[in-house]
Amino acid sequence: MTERIILCDFDGTITKTDNIISLMKQFAPPEWEGLKDAILDRSMSIEKGVGDMFSLLPSRQKDELVDYLLHTATIREGFGDFVQFAKEEGIPLYIVSGGIDFFVRPLLDGYGPFAGIYCNEADFTGPFISINWPYPCDGECGNGGCGCCKPSVLRSLSIPVGAEVIAIGDSVTDLEMAKVADKVLARDYLADTCNELGIPHIPFESFHDCVEALREGVRA
Ligand SMILES: [Mg+2]
Ligand SMILES: [Zn+2]
């Protein structure tokens, strides 16, 4: 059987909504909206925009931020079963996220084990939050300033030759990994964009849909 690996996005995919947006709506002064718009119209890189957004939040709010997301963020239906399915099938499951460690890890608590969690990191030692980017764009990324560069992470993994790469995501930051994946499970913006660009993909709403799609892959 072909070896398979899964790269799965976090915000808007594993959680139903984007956690950075949730935090900014609740805690940031209004300037954050201009930064969000600049990221979306691509006049500012994700790295610069997200870094600047978090620099609006005082470090002393850390516990409040985590608490807020633990109480408000919702994990998409079927995720636990999906993790279990990957484990049973022996498919390494990597979480590759443009989110930040201080909320990605607590929200995933109790769901592992994962083959790896790749995300950005927050530094709370200064008066305001600063973000570190441990997984920047490699020389092959034509985009630049991705923050956590998903195709670069993919290239850095030791993937067996001929393995099938499965990408799961919802948004613009997943597009580059979708382009290089063998199978794409997509929702929302990513599904629309795959449609526009003619990238074959399987739409999903819950992780039960994902299990089903990958089970069919087992039989094929
Ligand atoms: Mg996402
Ligand atoms: Zn990049």
PDB file of C-alpha atoms and ligand atoms in Angstrom:
ATOM      1  CA  MET A   1       0.000   0.000   0.000  1.00  0.00           C
ATOM      2  CA  THR A   2       1.162   3.492  -0.774  1.00  0.00           C
ATOM      3  CA  GLU A   3       2.458   5.356   2.225  1.00  0.00           C
ATOM      4  CA  ARG A   4       0.468   8.426   3.062  1.00  0.00           C
ATOM      5  CA  ILE A   5       1.009  11.515   5.169  1.00  0.00           C
ATOM      6  CA  ILE A   6      -1.481  14.193   6.193  1.00  0.00           C
ATOM      7  CA  LEU A   7      -0.816  17.906   6.581  1.00  0.00           C
ATOM      8  CA  CYS A   8      -3.714  19.571   8.351  1.00  0.00           C
ATOM      9  CA  ASP A   9      -4.337  23.260   8.925  1.00  0.00           C
ATOM     10  CA  PHE A  10      -5.598  24.437  12.332  1.00  0.00           C
ATOM     11  CA  ASP A  11      -7.595  27.716  12.308  1.00  0.00           C
ATOM     12  CA  GLY A  12     -10.875  27.418  10.422  1.00  0.00           C
ATOM     13  CA  THR A  13     -10.134  23.749   9.742  1.00  0.00           C
ATOM     14  CA  ILE A  14      -9.699  21.988  13.095  1.00  0.00           C
ATOM     15  CA  THR A  15     -11.342  24.890  14.903  1.00  0.00           C
ATOM     16  CA  LYS A  16     -14.496  26.223  13.299  1.00  0.00           C
ATOM     17  CA  THR A  17     -13.319  29.813  13.304  1.00  0.00           C
ATOM     18  CA  ASP A  18     -10.031  31.697  13.021  1.00  0.00           C
ATOM     19  CA  ASN A  19      -8.566  32.128  16.499  1.00  0.00           C
ATOM     20  CA  ILE A  20      -6.374  35.116  15.657  1.00  0.00           C
ATOM     21  CA  ILE A  21      -9.429  36.986  14.373  1.00  0.00           C
ATOM     22  CA  SER A  22     -11.413  35.965  17.493  1.00  0.00           C
ATOM     23  CA  LEU A  23      -8.680  37.292  19.768  1.00  0.00           C
ATOM     24  CA  MET A  24      -8.345  40.567  17.888  1.00  0.00           C
ATOM     25  CA  LYS A  25     -12.109  41.165  17.827  1.00  0.00           C
ATOM     26  CA  GLN A  26     -12.280  40.672  21.571  1.00  0.00           C
ATOM     27  CA  PHE A  27      -9.041  42.261  22.807  1.00  0.00           C
ATOM     28  CA  ALA A  28      -7.352  44.509  20.219  1.00  0.00           C
ATOM     29  CA  PRO A  29      -7.813  48.245  19.626  1.00  0.00           C
ATOM     30  CA  PRO A  30      -9.479  49.086  16.260  1.00  0.00           C
ATOM     31  CA  GLU A  31      -6.142  49.379  14.386  1.00  0.00           C
ATOM     32  CA  TRP A  32      -6.083  45.608  13.964  1.00  0.00           C
ATOM     33  CA  GLU A  33      -8.749  45.802  11.246  1.00  0.00           C
ATOM     34  CA  GLY A  34      -6.522  47.810   8.906  1.00  0.00           C
ATOM     35  CA  LEU A  35      -3.801  45.175   9.349  1.00  0.00           C
ATOM     36  CA  LYS A  36      -6.259  42.364   8.604  1.00  0.00           C
ATOM     37  CA  ASP A  37      -7.429  44.170   5.445  1.00  0.00           C
ATOM     38  CA  ALA A  38      -3.836  44.723   4.321  1.00  0.00           C
ATOM     39  CA  ILE A  39      -3.116  40.997   4.714  1.00  0.00           C
ATOM     40  CA  LEU A  40      -6.237  40.055   2.778  1.00  0.00           C
ATOM     41  CA  ASP A  41      -5.557  42.409  -0.127  1.00  0.00           C
ATOM     42  CA  ARG A  42      -1.957  41.150  -0.057  1.00  0.00           C
ATOM     43  CA  SER A  43      -0.422  44.612   0.379  1.00  0.00           C
ATOM     44  CA  MET A  44       1.180  43.309   3.601  1.00  0.00           C
ATOM     45  CA  SER A  45       2.757  39.902   4.256  1.00  0.00           C
ATOM     46  CA  ILE A  46       1.114  37.563   6.736  1.00  0.00           C
ATOM     47  CA  GLU A  47       4.253  37.694   8.866  1.00  0.00           C
ATOM     48  CA  LYS A  48       4.263  41.481   9.106  1.00  0.00           C
ATOM     49  CA  GLY A  49       0.487  41.797   9.538  1.00  0.00           C
ATOM     50  CA  VAL A  50       0.089  39.129  12.200  1.00  0.00           C
ATOM     51  CA  GLY A  51       3.215  40.311  14.022  1.00  0.00           C
ATOM     52  CA  ASP A  52       1.877  43.868  14.093  1.00  0.00           C
ATOM     53  CA  MET A  53      -1.563  42.700  15.272  1.00  0.00           C
ATOM     54  CA  PHE A  54      -0.147  40.873  18.278  1.00  0.00           C
ATOM     55  CA  SER A  55       2.083  43.827  19.128  1.00  0.00           C
ATOM     56  CA  LEU A  56      -1.185  45.647  19.940  1.00  0.00           C
ATOM     57  CA  LEU A  57      -1.827  43.264  22.848  1.00  0.00           C
ATOM     58  CA  PRO A  58      -0.121  43.611  26.249  1.00  0.00           C
ATOM     59  CA  SER A  59       1.784  40.489  27.354  1.00  0.00           C
ATOM     60  CA  ARG A  60       0.089  40.546  30.742  1.00  0.00           C
ATOM     61  CA  GLN A  61      -3.146  39.489  29.014  1.00  0.00           C
ATOM     62  CA  LYS A  62      -1.725  36.057  28.141  1.00  0.00           C
ATOM     63  CA  ASP A  63      -3.872  34.008  30.550  1.00  0.00           C
ATOM     64  CA  GLU A  64      -6.974  35.946  29.591  1.00  0.00           C
ATOM     65  CA  LEU A  65      -6.362  35.255  25.885  1.00  0.00           C
ATOM     66  CA  VAL A  66      -5.860  31.523  26.399  1.00  0.00           C
ATOM     67  CA  ASP A  67      -8.858  31.332  28.684  1.00  0.00           C
ATOM     68  CA  TYR A  68     -11.040  33.155  26.206  1.00  0.00           C
ATOM     69  CA  LEU A  69     -10.221  30.755  23.365  1.00  0.00           C
ATOM     70  CA  LEU A  70     -10.518  27.652  25.531  1.00  0.00           C
ATOM     71  CA  HIS A  71     -14.046  28.780  26.352  1.00  0.00           C
ATOM     72  CA  THR A  72     -15.135  30.022  22.932  1.00  0.00           C
ATOM     73  CA  ALA A  73     -13.283  28.085  20.216  1.00  0.00           C
ATOM     74  CA  THR A  74     -15.078  25.020  18.857  1.00  0.00           C
ATOM     75  CA  ILE A  75     -13.320  21.961  17.483  1.00  0.00           C
ATOM     76  CA  ARG A  76     -14.879  20.759  14.218  1.00  0.00           C
ATOM     77  CA  GLU A  77     -17.058  17.702  14.517  1.00  0.00           C
ATOM     78  CA  GLY A  78     -15.325  14.362  14.101  1.00  0.00           C
ATOM     79  CA  PHE A  79     -11.792  15.581  14.719  1.00  0.00           C
ATOM     80  CA  GLY A  80     -11.175  13.063  17.515  1.00  0.00           C
ATOM     81  CA  ASP A  81     -12.328  10.201  15.292  1.00  0.00           C
ATOM     82  CA  PHE A  82     -10.164  11.518  12.483  1.00  0.00           C
ATOM     83  CA  VAL A  83      -7.040  11.507  14.682  1.00  0.00           C
ATOM     84  CA  GLN A  84      -7.932   7.969  15.760  1.00  0.00           C
ATOM     85  CA  PHE A  85      -8.428   6.898  12.126  1.00  0.00           C
ATOM     86  CA  ALA A  86      -5.009   8.257  11.116  1.00  0.00           C
ATOM     87  CA  LYS A  87      -3.434   6.441  14.052  1.00  0.00           C
ATOM     88  CA  GLU A  88      -5.092   3.129  13.167  1.00  0.00           C
ATOM     89  CA  GLU A  89      -4.087   3.442   9.532  1.00  0.00           C
ATOM     90  CA  GLY A  90      -0.537   4.406  10.492  1.00  0.00           C
ATOM     91  CA  ILE A  91      -0.770   7.707   8.593  1.00  0.00           C
ATOM     92  CA  PRO A  92       1.486  10.404  10.120  1.00  0.00           C
ATOM     93  CA  LEU A  93      -0.664  13.455  10.900  1.00  0.00           C
ATOM     94  CA  TYR A  94       1.124  16.798  10.906  1.00  0.00           C
ATOM     95  CA  ILE A  95      -0.568  19.970  12.129  1.00  0.00           C
ATOM     96  CA  VAL A  96       0.744  22.901  10.085  1.00  0.00           C
ATOM     97  CA  SER A  97      -0.677  26.156  11.325  1.00  0.00           C
ATOM     98  CA  GLY A  98      -0.347  29.890  10.909  1.00  0.00           C
ATOM     99  CA  GLY A  99      -1.702  30.107  14.458  1.00  0.00           C
ATOM    100  CA  ILE A 100       0.354  30.707  17.575  1.00  0.00           C
ATOM    101  CA  ASP A 101       1.663  28.052  19.998  1.00  0.00           C
ATOM    102  CA  PHE A 102      -0.011  29.557  23.090  1.00  0.00           C
ATOM    103  CA  PHE A 103      -3.462  28.669  21.748  1.00  0.00           C
ATOM    104  CA  VAL A 104      -2.785  25.917  19.178  1.00  0.00           C
ATOM    105  CA  ARG A 105      -1.242  23.563  21.738  1.00  0.00           C
ATOM    106  CA  PRO A 106      -3.827  23.971  24.547  1.00  0.00           C
ATOM    107  CA  LEU A 107      -6.710  23.596  22.067  1.00  0.00           C
ATOM    108  CA  LEU A 108      -5.168  20.372  20.703  1.00  0.00           C
ATOM    109  CA  ASP A 109      -4.547  19.046  24.195  1.00  0.00           C
ATOM    110  CA  GLY A 110      -6.048  15.590  24.576  1.00  0.00           C
ATOM    111  CA  TYR A 111      -6.227  14.869  20.816  1.00  0.00           C
ATOM    112  CA  GLY A 112      -2.738  13.631  19.987  1.00  0.00           C
ATOM    113  CA  PRO A 113      -0.356  12.143  19.384  1.00  0.00           C
ATOM    114  CA  PHE A 114       0.615  14.033  16.240  1.00  0.00           C
ATOM    115  CA  ALA A 115       3.611  13.423  13.995  1.00  0.00           C
ATOM    116  CA  GLY A 116       4.400  17.104  14.489  1.00  0.00           C
ATOM    117  CA  ILE A 117       2.881  20.469  15.316  1.00  0.00           C
ATOM    118  CA  TYR A 118       4.263  23.349  13.269  1.00  0.00           C
ATOM    119  CA  CYS A 119       3.086  26.812  14.263  1.00  0.00           C
ATOM    120  CA  ASN A 120       4.337  30.265  15.188  1.00  0.00           C
ATOM    121  CA  GLU A 121       5.458  31.175  18.718  1.00  0.00           C
ATOM    122  CA  ALA A 122       4.573  34.036  21.025  1.00  0.00           C
ATOM    123  CA  ASP A 123       7.040  35.796  23.273  1.00  0.00           C
ATOM    124  CA  PHE A 124       5.429  37.349  26.364  1.00  0.00           C
ATOM    125  CA  THR A 125       8.620  38.714  27.954  1.00  0.00           C
ATOM    126  CA  GLY A 126       8.233  42.281  26.648  1.00  0.00           C
ATOM    127  CA  PRO A 127       5.415  44.713  27.492  1.00  0.00           C
ATOM    128  CA  PHE A 128       3.572  43.689  24.307  1.00  0.00           C
ATOM    129  CA  ILE A 129       3.316  40.292  22.609  1.00  0.00           C
ATOM    130  CA  SER A 130       5.912  39.592  19.957  1.00  0.00           C
ATOM    131  CA  ILE A 131       5.726  36.676  17.530  1.00  0.00           C
ATOM    132  CA  ASN A 132       8.611  34.425  16.505  1.00  0.00           C
ATOM    133  CA  TRP A 133       8.596  32.567  13.204  1.00  0.00           C
ATOM    134  CA  PRO A 134      10.417  29.243  13.529  1.00  0.00           C
ATOM    135  CA  TYR A 135       9.213  27.963  10.113  1.00  0.00           C
ATOM    136  CA  PRO A 136       9.924  30.767   7.630  1.00  0.00           C
ATOM    137  CA  CYS A 137       9.874  30.557   3.829  1.00  0.00           C
ATOM    138  CA  ASP A 138      12.684  28.540   2.293  1.00  0.00           C
ATOM    139  CA  GLY A 139      14.403  29.598  -0.949  1.00  0.00           C
ATOM    140  CA  GLU A 140      11.780  27.829  -3.039  1.00  0.00           C
ATOM    141  CA  CYS A 141       8.761  29.746  -1.704  1.00  0.00           C
ATOM    142  CA  GLY A 142       7.812  32.319  -4.292  1.00  0.00           C
ATOM    143  CA  ASN A 143       5.421  34.053  -1.919  1.00  0.00           C
ATOM    144  CA  GLY A 144       7.625  35.273   0.957  1.00  0.00           C
ATOM    145  CA  GLY A 145       6.614  36.410   4.439  1.00  0.00           C
ATOM    146  CA  CYS A 146       4.234  33.463   4.898  1.00  0.00           C
ATOM    147  CA  GLY A 147       4.911  33.378   8.647  1.00  0.00           C
ATOM    148  CA  CYS A 148       4.618  29.632   9.029  1.00  0.00           C
ATOM    149  CA  CYS A 149       5.396  28.632   5.430  1.00  0.00           C
ATOM    150  CA  LYS A 150       3.415  25.472   4.761  1.00  0.00           C
ATOM    151  CA  PRO A 151       5.081  24.355   1.512  1.00  0.00           C
ATOM    152  CA  SER A 152       8.494  24.968   3.143  1.00  0.00           C
ATOM    153  CA  VAL A 153       7.455  22.773   6.103  1.00  0.00           C
ATOM    154  CA  LEU A 154       6.358  20.106   3.651  1.00  0.00           C
ATOM    155  CA  ARG A 155       9.713  20.235   1.857  1.00  0.00           C
ATOM    156  CA  SER A 156      11.546  19.938   5.201  1.00  0.00           C
ATOM    157  CA  LEU A 157       9.814  16.677   6.165  1.00  0.00           C
ATOM    158  CA  SER A 158      11.453  13.406   5.234  1.00  0.00           C
ATOM    159  CA  ILE A 159       8.676  11.928   3.165  1.00  0.00           C
ATOM    160  CA  PRO A 160       9.181   8.472   1.657  1.00  0.00           C
ATOM    161  CA  VAL A 161       9.534   8.540  -2.122  1.00  0.00           C
ATOM    162  CA  GLY A 162       6.169   7.950  -3.779  1.00  0.00           C
ATOM    163  CA  ALA A 163       4.188   8.709  -0.627  1.00  0.00           C
ATOM    164  CA  GLU A 164       0.804  10.302  -1.087  1.00  0.00           C
ATOM    165  CA  VAL A 165       0.604  13.772   0.462  1.00  0.00           C
ATOM    166  CA  ILE A 166      -2.855  14.715   1.725  1.00  0.00           C
ATOM    167  CA  ALA A 167      -3.505  18.402   2.497  1.00  0.00           C
ATOM    168  CA  ILE A 168      -6.508  19.581   4.533  1.00  0.00           C
ATOM    169  CA  GLY A 169      -7.346  23.251   4.842  1.00  0.00           C
ATOM    170  CA  ASP A 170      -9.724  26.145   4.436  1.00  0.00           C
ATOM    171  CA  SER A 171      -7.889  29.290   3.471  1.00  0.00           C
ATOM    172  CA  VAL A 172      -5.404  31.284   1.424  1.00  0.00           C
ATOM    173  CA  THR A 173      -2.423  30.077   3.477  1.00  0.00           C
ATOM    174  CA  ASP A 174      -3.234  26.483   2.499  1.00  0.00           C
ATOM    175  CA  LEU A 175      -3.216  27.122  -1.222  1.00  0.00           C
ATOM    176  CA  GLU A 176       0.500  26.549  -1.797  1.00  0.00           C
ATOM    177  CA  MET A 177       0.459  23.227   0.053  1.00  0.00           C
ATOM    178  CA  ALA A 178      -2.706  22.273  -1.856  1.00  0.00           C
ATOM    179  CA  LYS A 179      -0.868  22.906  -5.127  1.00  0.00           C
ATOM    180  CA  VAL A 180       1.858  20.402  -4.255  1.00  0.00           C
ATOM    181  CA  ALA A 181      -0.337  17.808  -2.491  1.00  0.00           C
ATOM    182  CA  ASP A 182      -1.588  14.606  -4.130  1.00  0.00           C
ATOM    183  CA  LYS A 183      -4.988  14.829  -2.489  1.00  0.00           C
ATOM    184  CA  VAL A 184      -6.699  17.984  -1.218  1.00  0.00           C
ATOM    185  CA  LEU A 185      -9.584  18.148   1.255  1.00  0.00           C
ATOM    186  CA  ALA A 186     -10.876  21.694   1.173  1.00  0.00           C
ATOM    187  CA  ARG A 187     -13.589  23.912   2.538  1.00  0.00           C
ATOM    188  CA  ASP A 188     -14.555  27.563   2.335  1.00  0.00           C
ATOM    189  CA  TYR A 189     -12.093  29.904   0.553  1.00  0.00           C
ATOM    190  CA  LEU A 190      -9.673  27.086  -0.280  1.00  0.00           C
ATOM    191  CA  ALA A 191     -12.426  25.054  -1.962  1.00  0.00           C
ATOM    192  CA  ASP A 192     -13.527  28.089  -4.012  1.00  0.00           C
ATOM    193  CA  THR A 193      -9.972  28.887  -5.040  1.00  0.00           C
ATOM    194  CA  CYS A 194      -9.254  25.254  -5.976  1.00  0.00           C
ATOM    195  CA  ASN A 195     -12.371  25.414  -8.144  1.00  0.00           C
ATOM    196  CA  GLU A 196     -11.139  28.579  -9.844  1.00  0.00           C
ATOM    197  CA  LEU A 197      -7.657  27.191 -10.442  1.00  0.00           C
ATOM    198  CA  GLY A 198      -8.824  23.725 -11.453  1.00  0.00           C
ATOM    199  CA  ILE A 199      -7.100  21.972  -8.541  1.00  0.00           C
ATOM    200  CA  PRO A 200      -8.923  18.670  -7.876  1.00  0.00           C
ATOM    201  CA  HIS A 201     -10.195  18.512  -4.305  1.00  0.00           C
ATOM    202  CA  ILE A 202     -12.736  16.850  -2.067  1.00  0.00           C
ATOM    203  CA  PRO A 203     -15.027  19.254  -0.186  1.00  0.00           C
ATOM    204  CA  PHE A 204     -15.675  18.580   3.496  1.00  0.00           C
ATOM    205  CA  GLU A 205     -17.732  20.007   6.329  1.00  0.00           C
ATOM    206  CA  SER A 206     -16.877  17.674   9.211  1.00  0.00           C
ATOM    207  CA  PHE A 207     -13.905  15.428   9.897  1.00  0.00           C
ATOM    208  CA  HIS A 208     -16.260  12.475   9.434  1.00  0.00           C
ATOM    209  CA  ASP A 209     -16.284  13.530   5.758  1.00  0.00           C
ATOM    210  CA  CYS A 210     -12.464  13.467   5.812  1.00  0.00           C
ATOM    211  CA  VAL A 211     -12.378   9.946   7.281  1.00  0.00           C
ATOM    212  CA  GLU A 212     -14.805   8.807   4.613  1.00  0.00           C
ATOM    213  CA  ALA A 213     -12.764  10.375   1.821  1.00  0.00           C
ATOM    214  CA  LEU A 214      -9.570   8.744   3.050  1.00  0.00           C
ATOM    215  CA  ARG A 215     -11.249   5.373   3.649  1.00  0.00           C
ATOM    216  CA  GLU A 216     -12.302   5.349   0.020  1.00  0.00           C
ATOM    217  CA  GLY A 217      -8.646   5.982  -0.725  1.00  0.00           C
ATOM    218  CA  VAL A 218      -7.806   2.854   1.244  1.00  0.00           C
ATOM    219  CA  ARG A 219     -10.129   0.741  -0.871  1.00  0.00           C
ATOM    220  CA  ALA A 220      -9.057   2.228  -4.176  1.00  0.00           C
TER     221      ALA A 220
HETATM  222 MG    MG B   1      -7.151  27.971   8.217  1.00  0.00          MG
HETATM  223 ZN    ZN B   2       6.457  30.941   2.120  1.00  0.00          ZN
END
